[in-house]
Coordinates of C-alpha atoms and ligand atoms in Angstrom, one line a residue:
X1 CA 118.8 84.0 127.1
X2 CA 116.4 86.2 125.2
X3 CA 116.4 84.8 121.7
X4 CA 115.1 88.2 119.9
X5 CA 111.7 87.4 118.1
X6 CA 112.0 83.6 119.0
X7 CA 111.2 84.0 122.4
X8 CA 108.1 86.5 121.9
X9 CA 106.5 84.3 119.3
X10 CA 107.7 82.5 116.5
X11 CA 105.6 84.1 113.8
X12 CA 102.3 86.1 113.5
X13 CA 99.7 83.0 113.2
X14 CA 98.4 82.1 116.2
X15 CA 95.9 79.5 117.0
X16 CA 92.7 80.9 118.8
X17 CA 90.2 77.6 119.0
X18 CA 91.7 75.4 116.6
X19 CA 91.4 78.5 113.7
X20 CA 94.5 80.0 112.7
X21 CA 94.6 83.4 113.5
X22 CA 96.7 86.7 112.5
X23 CA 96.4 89.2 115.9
X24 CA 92.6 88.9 116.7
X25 CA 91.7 88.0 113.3
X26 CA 90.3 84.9 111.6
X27 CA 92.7 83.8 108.8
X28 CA 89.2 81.9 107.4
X29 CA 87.3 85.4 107.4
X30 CA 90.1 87.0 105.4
X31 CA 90.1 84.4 102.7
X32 CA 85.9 84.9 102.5
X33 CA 86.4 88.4 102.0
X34 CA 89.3 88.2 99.5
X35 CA 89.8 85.0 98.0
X36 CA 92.7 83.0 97.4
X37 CA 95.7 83.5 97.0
X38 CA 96.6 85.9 99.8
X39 CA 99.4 87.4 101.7
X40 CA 98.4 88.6 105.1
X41 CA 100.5 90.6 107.3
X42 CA 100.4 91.5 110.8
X43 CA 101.2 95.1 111.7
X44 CA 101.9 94.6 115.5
X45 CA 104.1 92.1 114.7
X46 CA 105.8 94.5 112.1
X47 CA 105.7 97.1 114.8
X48 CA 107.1 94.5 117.4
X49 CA 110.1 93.5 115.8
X50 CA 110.8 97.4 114.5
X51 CA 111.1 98.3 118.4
X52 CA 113.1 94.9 119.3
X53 CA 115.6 95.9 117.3
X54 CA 115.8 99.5 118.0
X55 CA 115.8 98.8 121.6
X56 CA 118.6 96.5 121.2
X57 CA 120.6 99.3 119.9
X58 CA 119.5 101.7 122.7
X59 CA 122.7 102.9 124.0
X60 CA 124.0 102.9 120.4
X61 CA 122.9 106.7 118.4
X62 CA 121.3 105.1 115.4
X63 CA 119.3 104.7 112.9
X64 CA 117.4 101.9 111.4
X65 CA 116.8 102.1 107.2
X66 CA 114.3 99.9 106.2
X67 CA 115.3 97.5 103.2
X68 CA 112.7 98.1 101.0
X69 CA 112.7 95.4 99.1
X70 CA 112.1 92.6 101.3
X71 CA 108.5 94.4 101.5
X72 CA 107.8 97.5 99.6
X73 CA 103.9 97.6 100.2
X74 CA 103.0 100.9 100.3
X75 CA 101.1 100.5 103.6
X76 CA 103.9 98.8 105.2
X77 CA 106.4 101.8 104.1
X78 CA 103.9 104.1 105.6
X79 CA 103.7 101.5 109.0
X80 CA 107.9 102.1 109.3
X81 CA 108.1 105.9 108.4
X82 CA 105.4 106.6 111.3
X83 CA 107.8 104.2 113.7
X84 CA 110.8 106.6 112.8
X85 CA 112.3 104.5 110.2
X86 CA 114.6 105.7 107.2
X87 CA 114.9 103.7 104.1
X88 CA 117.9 101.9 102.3
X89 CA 116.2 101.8 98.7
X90 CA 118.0 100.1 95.5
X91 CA 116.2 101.6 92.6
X92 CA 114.5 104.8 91.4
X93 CA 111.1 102.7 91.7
X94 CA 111.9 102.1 95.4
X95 CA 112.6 106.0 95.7
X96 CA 109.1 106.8 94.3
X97 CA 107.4 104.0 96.8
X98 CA 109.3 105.8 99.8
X99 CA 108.0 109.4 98.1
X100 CA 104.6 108.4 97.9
X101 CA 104.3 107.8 101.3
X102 CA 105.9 110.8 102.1
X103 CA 108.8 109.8 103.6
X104 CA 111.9 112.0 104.1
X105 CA 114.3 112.3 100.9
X106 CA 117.2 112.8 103.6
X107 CA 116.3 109.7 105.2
X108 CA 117.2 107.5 102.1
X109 CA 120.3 105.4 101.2
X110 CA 120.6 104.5 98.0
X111 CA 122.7 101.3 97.5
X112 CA 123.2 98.6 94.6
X113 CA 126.0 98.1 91.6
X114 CA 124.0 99.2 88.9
X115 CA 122.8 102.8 89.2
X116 CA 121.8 104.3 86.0
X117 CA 122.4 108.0 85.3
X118 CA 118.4 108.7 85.4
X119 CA 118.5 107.1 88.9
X120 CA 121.3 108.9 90.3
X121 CA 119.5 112.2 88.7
X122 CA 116.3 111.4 90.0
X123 CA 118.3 110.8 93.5
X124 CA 120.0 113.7 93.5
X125 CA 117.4 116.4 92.8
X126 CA 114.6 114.6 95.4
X127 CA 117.9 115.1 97.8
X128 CA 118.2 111.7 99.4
X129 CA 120.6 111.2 102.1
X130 CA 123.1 109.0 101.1
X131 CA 124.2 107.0 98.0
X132 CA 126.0 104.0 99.3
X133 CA 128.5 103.6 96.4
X134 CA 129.4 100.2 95.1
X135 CA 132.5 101.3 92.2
X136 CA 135.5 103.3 91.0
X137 CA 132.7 104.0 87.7
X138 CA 129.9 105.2 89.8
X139 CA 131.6 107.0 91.7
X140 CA 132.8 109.3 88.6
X141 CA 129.1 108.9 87.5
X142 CA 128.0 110.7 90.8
X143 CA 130.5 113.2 90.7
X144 CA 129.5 114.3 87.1
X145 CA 125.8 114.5 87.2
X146 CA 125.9 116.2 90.7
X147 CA 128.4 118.8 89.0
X148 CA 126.1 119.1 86.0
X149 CA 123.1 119.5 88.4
X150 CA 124.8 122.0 90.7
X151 CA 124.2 120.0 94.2
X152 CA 126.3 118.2 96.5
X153 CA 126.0 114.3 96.5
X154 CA 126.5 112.2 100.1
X155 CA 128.3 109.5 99.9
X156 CA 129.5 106.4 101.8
X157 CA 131.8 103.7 99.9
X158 CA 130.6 100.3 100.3
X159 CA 133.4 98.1 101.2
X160 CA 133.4 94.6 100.5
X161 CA 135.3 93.1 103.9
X162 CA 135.7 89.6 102.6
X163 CA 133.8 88.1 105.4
X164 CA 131.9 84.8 105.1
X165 CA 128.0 85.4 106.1
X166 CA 127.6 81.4 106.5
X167 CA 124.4 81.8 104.4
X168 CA 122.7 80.3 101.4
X169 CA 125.1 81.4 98.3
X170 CA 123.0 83.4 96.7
X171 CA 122.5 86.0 98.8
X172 CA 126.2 86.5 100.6
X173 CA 127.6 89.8 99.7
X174 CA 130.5 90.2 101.9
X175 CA 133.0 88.3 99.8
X176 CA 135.5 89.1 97.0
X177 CA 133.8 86.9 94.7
X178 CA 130.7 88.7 94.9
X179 CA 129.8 91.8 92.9
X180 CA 129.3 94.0 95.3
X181 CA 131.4 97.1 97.0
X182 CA 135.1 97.4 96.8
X183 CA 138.3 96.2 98.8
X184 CA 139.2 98.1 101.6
X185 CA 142.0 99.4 99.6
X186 CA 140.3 100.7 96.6
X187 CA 138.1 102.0 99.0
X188 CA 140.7 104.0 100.9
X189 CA 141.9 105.3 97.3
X190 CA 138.3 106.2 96.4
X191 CA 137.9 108.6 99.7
X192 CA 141.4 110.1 98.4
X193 CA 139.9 110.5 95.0
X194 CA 136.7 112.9 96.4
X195 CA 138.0 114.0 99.6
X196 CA 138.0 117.4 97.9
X197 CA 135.9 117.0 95.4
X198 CA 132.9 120.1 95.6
X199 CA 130.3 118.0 94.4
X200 CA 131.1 115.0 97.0
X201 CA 130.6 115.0 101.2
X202 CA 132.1 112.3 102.2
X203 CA 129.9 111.4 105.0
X204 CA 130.2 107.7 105.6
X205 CA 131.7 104.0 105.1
X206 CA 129.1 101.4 104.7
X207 CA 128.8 97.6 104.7
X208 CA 126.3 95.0 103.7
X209 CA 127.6 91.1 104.0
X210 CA 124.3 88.7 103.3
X211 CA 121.1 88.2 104.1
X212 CA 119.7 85.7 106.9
X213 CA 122.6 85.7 108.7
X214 CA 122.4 83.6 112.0
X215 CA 126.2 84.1 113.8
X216 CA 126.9 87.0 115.3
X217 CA 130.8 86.6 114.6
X218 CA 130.6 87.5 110.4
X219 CA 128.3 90.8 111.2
X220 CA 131.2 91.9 113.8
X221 CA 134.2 91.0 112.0
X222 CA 132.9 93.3 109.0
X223 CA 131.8 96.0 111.7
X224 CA 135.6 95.8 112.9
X225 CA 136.9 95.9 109.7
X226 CA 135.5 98.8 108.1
X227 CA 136.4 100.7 111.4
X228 CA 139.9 100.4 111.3
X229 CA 139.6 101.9 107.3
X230 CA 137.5 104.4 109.2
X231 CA 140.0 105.1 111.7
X232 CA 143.0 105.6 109.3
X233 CA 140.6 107.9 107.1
X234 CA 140.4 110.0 110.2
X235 CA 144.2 110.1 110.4
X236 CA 144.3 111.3 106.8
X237 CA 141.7 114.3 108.3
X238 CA 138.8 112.1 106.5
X239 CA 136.3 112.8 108.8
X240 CA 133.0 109.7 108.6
X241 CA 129.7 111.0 110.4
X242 CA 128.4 107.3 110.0
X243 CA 128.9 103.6 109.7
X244 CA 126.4 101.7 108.2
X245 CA 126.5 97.8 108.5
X246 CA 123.6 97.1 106.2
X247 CA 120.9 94.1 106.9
X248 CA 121.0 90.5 106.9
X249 CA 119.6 89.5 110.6
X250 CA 118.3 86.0 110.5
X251 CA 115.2 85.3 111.5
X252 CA 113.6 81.2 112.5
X253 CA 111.8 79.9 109.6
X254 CA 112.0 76.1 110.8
X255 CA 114.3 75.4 113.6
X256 CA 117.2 77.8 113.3
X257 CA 118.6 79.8 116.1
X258 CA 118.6 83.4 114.8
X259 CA 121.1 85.8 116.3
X260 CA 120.6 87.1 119.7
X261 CA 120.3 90.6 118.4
X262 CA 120.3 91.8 122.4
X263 CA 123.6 90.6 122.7
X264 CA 124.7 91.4 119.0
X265 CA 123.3 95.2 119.7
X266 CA 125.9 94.9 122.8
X267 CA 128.3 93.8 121.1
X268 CA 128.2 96.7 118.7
X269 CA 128.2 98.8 120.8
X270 CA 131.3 97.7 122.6
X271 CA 133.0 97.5 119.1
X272 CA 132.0 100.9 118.3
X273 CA 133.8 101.6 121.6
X274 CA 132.5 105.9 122.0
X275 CA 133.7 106.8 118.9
X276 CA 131.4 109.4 117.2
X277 CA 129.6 108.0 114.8
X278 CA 126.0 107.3 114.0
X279 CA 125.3 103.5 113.0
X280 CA 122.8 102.8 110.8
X281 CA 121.4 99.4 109.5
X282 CA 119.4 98.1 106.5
X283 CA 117.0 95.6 107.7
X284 CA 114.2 93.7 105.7
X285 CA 113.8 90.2 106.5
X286 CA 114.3 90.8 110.9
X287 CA 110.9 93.1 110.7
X288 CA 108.6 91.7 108.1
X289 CA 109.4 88.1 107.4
X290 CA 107.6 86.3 110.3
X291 CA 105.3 89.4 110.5
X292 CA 103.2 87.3 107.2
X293 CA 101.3 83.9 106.1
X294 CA 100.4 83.3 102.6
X295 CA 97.0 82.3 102.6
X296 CA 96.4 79.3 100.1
X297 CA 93.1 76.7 99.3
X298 CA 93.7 73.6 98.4
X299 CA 92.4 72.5 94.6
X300 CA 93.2 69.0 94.6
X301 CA 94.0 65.9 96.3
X302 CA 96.2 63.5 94.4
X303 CA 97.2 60.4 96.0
X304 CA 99.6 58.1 95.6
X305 CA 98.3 55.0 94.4
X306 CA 101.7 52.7 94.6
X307 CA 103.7 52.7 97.4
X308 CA 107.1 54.7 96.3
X309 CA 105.1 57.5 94.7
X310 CA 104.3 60.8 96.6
X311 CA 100.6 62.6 97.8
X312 CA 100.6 66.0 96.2
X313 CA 98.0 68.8 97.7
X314 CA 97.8 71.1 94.2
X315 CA 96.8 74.6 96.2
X316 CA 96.2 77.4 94.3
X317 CA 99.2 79.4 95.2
X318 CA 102.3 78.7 93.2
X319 CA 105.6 79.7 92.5
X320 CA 105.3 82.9 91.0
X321 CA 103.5 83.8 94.8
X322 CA 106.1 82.2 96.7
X323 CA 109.4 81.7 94.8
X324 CA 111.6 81.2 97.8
X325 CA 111.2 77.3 97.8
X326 CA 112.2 76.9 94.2
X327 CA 114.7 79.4 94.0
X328 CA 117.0 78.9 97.2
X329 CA 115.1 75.8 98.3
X330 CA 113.6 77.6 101.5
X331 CA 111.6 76.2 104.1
X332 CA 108.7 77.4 104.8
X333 CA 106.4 76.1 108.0
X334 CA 102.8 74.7 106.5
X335 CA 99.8 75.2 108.6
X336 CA 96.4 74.1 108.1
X337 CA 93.7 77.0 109.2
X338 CA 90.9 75.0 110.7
X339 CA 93.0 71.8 112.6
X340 CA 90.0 69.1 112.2
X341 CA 90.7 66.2 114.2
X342 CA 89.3 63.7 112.2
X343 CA 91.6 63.2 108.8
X344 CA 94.3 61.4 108.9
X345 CA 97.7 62.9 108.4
X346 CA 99.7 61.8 105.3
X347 CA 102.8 63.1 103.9
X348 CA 102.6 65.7 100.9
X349 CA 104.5 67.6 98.1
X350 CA 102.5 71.5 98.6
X351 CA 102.5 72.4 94.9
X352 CA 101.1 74.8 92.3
X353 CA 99.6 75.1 89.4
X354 CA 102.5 76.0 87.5
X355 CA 103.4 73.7 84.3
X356 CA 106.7 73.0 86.4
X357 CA 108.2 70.8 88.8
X358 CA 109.6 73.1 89.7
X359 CA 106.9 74.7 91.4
X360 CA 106.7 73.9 94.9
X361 CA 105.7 75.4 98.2
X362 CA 107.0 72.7 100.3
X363 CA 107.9 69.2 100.5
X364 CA 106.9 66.3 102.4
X365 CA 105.1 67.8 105.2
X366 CA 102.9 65.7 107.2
X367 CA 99.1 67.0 107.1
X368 CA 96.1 66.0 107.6
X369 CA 94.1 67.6 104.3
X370 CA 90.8 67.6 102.7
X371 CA 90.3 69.5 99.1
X372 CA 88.8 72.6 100.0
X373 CA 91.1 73.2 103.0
X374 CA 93.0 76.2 103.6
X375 CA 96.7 76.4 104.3
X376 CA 99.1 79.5 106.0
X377 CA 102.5 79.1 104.3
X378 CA 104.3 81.0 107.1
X379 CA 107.0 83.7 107.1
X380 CA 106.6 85.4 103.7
X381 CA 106.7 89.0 104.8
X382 CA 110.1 89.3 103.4
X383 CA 111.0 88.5 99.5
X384 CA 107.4 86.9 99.1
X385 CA 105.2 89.3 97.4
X386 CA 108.2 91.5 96.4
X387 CA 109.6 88.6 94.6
X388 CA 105.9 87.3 92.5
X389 CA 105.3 87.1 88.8
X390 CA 103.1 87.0 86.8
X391 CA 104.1 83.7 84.8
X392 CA 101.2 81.4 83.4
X393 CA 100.0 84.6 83.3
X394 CA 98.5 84.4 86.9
X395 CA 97.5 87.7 88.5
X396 CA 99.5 88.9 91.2
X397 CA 97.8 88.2 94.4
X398 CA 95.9 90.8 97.4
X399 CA 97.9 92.0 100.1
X400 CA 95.9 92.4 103.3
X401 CA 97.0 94.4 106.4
X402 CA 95.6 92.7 109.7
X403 CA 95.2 95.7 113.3
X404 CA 93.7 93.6 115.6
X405 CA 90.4 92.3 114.8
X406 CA 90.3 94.4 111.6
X407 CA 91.9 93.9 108.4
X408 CA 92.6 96.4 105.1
X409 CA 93.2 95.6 101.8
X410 CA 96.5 97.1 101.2
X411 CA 97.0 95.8 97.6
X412 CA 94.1 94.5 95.8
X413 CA 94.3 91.4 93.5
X414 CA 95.3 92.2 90.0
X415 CA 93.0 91.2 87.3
X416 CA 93.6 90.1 83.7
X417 CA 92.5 93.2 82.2
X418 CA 95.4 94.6 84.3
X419 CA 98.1 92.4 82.7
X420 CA 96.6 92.3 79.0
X421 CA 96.7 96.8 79.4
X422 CA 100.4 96.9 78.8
X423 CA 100.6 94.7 75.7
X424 CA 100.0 95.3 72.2
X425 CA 97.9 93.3 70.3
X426 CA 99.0 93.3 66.5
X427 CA 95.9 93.7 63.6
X428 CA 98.0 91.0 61.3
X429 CA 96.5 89.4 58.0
X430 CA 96.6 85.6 57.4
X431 CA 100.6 86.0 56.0
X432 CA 101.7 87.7 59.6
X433 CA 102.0 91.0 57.7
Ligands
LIG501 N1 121.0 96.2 102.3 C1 121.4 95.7 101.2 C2 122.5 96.5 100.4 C3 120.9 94.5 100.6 O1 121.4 94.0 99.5 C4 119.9 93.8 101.4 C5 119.4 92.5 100.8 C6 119.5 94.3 102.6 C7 120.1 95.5 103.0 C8 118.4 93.7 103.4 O2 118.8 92.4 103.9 P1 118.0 91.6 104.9 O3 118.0 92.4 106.2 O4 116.6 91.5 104.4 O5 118.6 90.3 105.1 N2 115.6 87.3 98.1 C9 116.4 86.7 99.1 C10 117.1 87.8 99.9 C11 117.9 88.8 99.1 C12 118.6 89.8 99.9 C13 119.1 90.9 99.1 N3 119.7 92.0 99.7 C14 115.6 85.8 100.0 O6 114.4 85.6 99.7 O7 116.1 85.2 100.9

């Protein structure tokens, strides 16, 4: 059984020689040349998984959108437009970031429940190709300002299928307690409503149940039920150009079998069973999460010094890097960079600096440690960097770009002067006026 990216590798870091390595590239010499803390990325392992997925859909006409916000990096944009990629963006900010690296308007989807009207203008005069809509309200909104602007606004209805993803709470989608999309039959009603509407093309029905979804069986029971609303749309001469099942393809962080996303592609394809229709998907975490390490030195070393209290390595990332482990208490893999053979390993709380408890990278992982040392927190390329702060007013940190046995700076580390710009600073006399 080919496991999709388990089999290939696991993630990006590699050990060459006992050093931990991105492609042929010395996690040590990256933290010399930038400091810590880092996120490093790999772009053949980007590129990898953007052609493991495409392949698996082969025999299917589609096309892949790239979620931009598991990763928006400008380079990394610019990495998946060359590759052939669209985008699936959710804010005018993500449509500038896909515009700045000259990617194709008409390439876009624009989903998400809140779209203001300066967001739906902005999308509508750059002339992006799709607004997945997500209400009855925005609908009308769409309709008005493409009237007012004179142009003719794509749309797909995001349906809400009522599926379970079998994921972490907080990021399933796909059921009717969840915010997002519309039933099937308010959906139906909402094709009726712009059918012939002059400002509306009704091009497509769209999707989207969770994110980091392992089973194959919740991303095909959604695929099969927003076909059959596809099908009697047909009937009623509504004619779809495209399905779009969104993202949420699981990837391994610790031991977890991710989908087979050979077999799902099959599957699909099967499902989709000739009709003519272009499939598109919106995936973020499949191509960039095991694609990056965040690159951490350890600060301190405090040990327990009675037996029922824990060792904590204080590094000098924290939670506003990496807010995965606090938020949805994700695991991430801990790695040291240089395995030395002669500490002993002891179990340890990977924490920050952050005036929390809160903030935590992980949780009793057995490592051998020295202060000094650096650490790979692994599989961050999706909702790490995206997802940083700046709280205890900590700069956000570099993001590097590894190619082999070179490396770019692809965001550089932003300095206090950078945060303290934006604020004013009030001239006040000693009774605050
Ligand atoms: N399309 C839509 C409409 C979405 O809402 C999302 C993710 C995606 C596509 C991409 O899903 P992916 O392929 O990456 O699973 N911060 C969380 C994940 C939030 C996902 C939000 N929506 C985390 O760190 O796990």
């Amino acid at each position: 059984m080919t496991l999709g990216n388990v089999e290939k590798e696991f993630t990006a870091a590699k050990y060459q020689q006992d050093e931990l390595h991105i492609e042929q590239t010395a996690l040590s010499k990256i933290a010399d040349a930038v400091g810590t803390p880092a996120y490093v990325y790999s772009k053949s392992y980007l590129t990898d998984q953007y052609n493991l997925l495409s392949e698996a859909l082969s025999s299917t006409p589609h096309q892949i959108h790239y979620s931009v916000k598991a990763n928006s990096n400008l380079a990394i944009l610019a990495l998946f437009k060359s590759l052939g990629a669209g985008f699936d963006i959710v804010s005018a900010g993500e449509l500038s970031r896909v515009l700045a690296v000259g990617g194709d308007p008409k390439s876009v989807i624009f989903s998400g429940v809140g779209k203001s009207v300066e967001e739906i203008n902005f999308a509508l005069k750059a002339g992006i190709g799709c607004f997945n809509v997500e209400s009855r309200g925005e609908l009308l909104r769409i309709m008005a300002q493409a009237e007012l602007l004179g142009c003719v606004a794509n749309v797909a209805i995001r349906v809400n299928p009522n599926v379970d993803a079998k994921t972490h709470p907080y990021i399933a989608t796909g059921l009717k307690e969840n915010k997002f999309g519309v039933t099937k039959e308010e959906a139906f009603a909402l094709y009726l409503l712009a059918a012939d509407h002059p400002a509306i093309n009704l091009t497509g029905i769209d999707c989207h149940i969770g994110s980091q979804i392992n089973e194959p069986e919740p991303l095909l029971q959604a695929l099969t039920s927003i076909l059959e609303l596809r099908d009697t749309l047909e009937k009623e001469g509504i004619s779809l150009q495209h399905i779009d099942l969104g993202g949420g393809f699981g990837v391994r962080y610790q031991d977890e079998t991710p989908l087979d996303i050979n077999d799902w592609g099959a599957s699909v394809g099967q499902i989709l069973g000739g009709r003519d229709l272009q499939l598109r998907i919106e995936p973020g975490r499949f191509l960039t999460a095991n694609a990056g390490v965040l690159l951490t030195r350890v600060e301190y070393l405090k040990i327990a010094d009675e037996p029922d209290h824990k060792n904590f390595a204080v590094v000098d990332a924290a939670m506003n890097d990496l807010l995965r482990p606090s938020l949805y208490q994700a695991w991430h893999e801990v790695l040291p960079v240089e395995k030395s053979s002669n500490a002993q390993p002891l179990e340890w709380d990977i924490v920050g600096p952050i005036c929390e408890s809160g903030d935590f990278l992980a949780k009793q992982r057995s490592l051998a440690l020295a202060e000094k040392d650096l650490v790979a927190v692994l599989s961050i390329g999706a909702y790490g960097s995206v997802l940083a702060s700046n709280y205890n007013t900590r700069g956000r940190a570099p993001e590097v770009l590894v190619d082999g046995a070179e490396f770019k700076v692809v965001r550089r580390r932003e300095t206090i002067q950078d945060q303290l710009r934006l604020e004013l600073k009030l001239e006040l006399d000693q009774a605050g006026h």
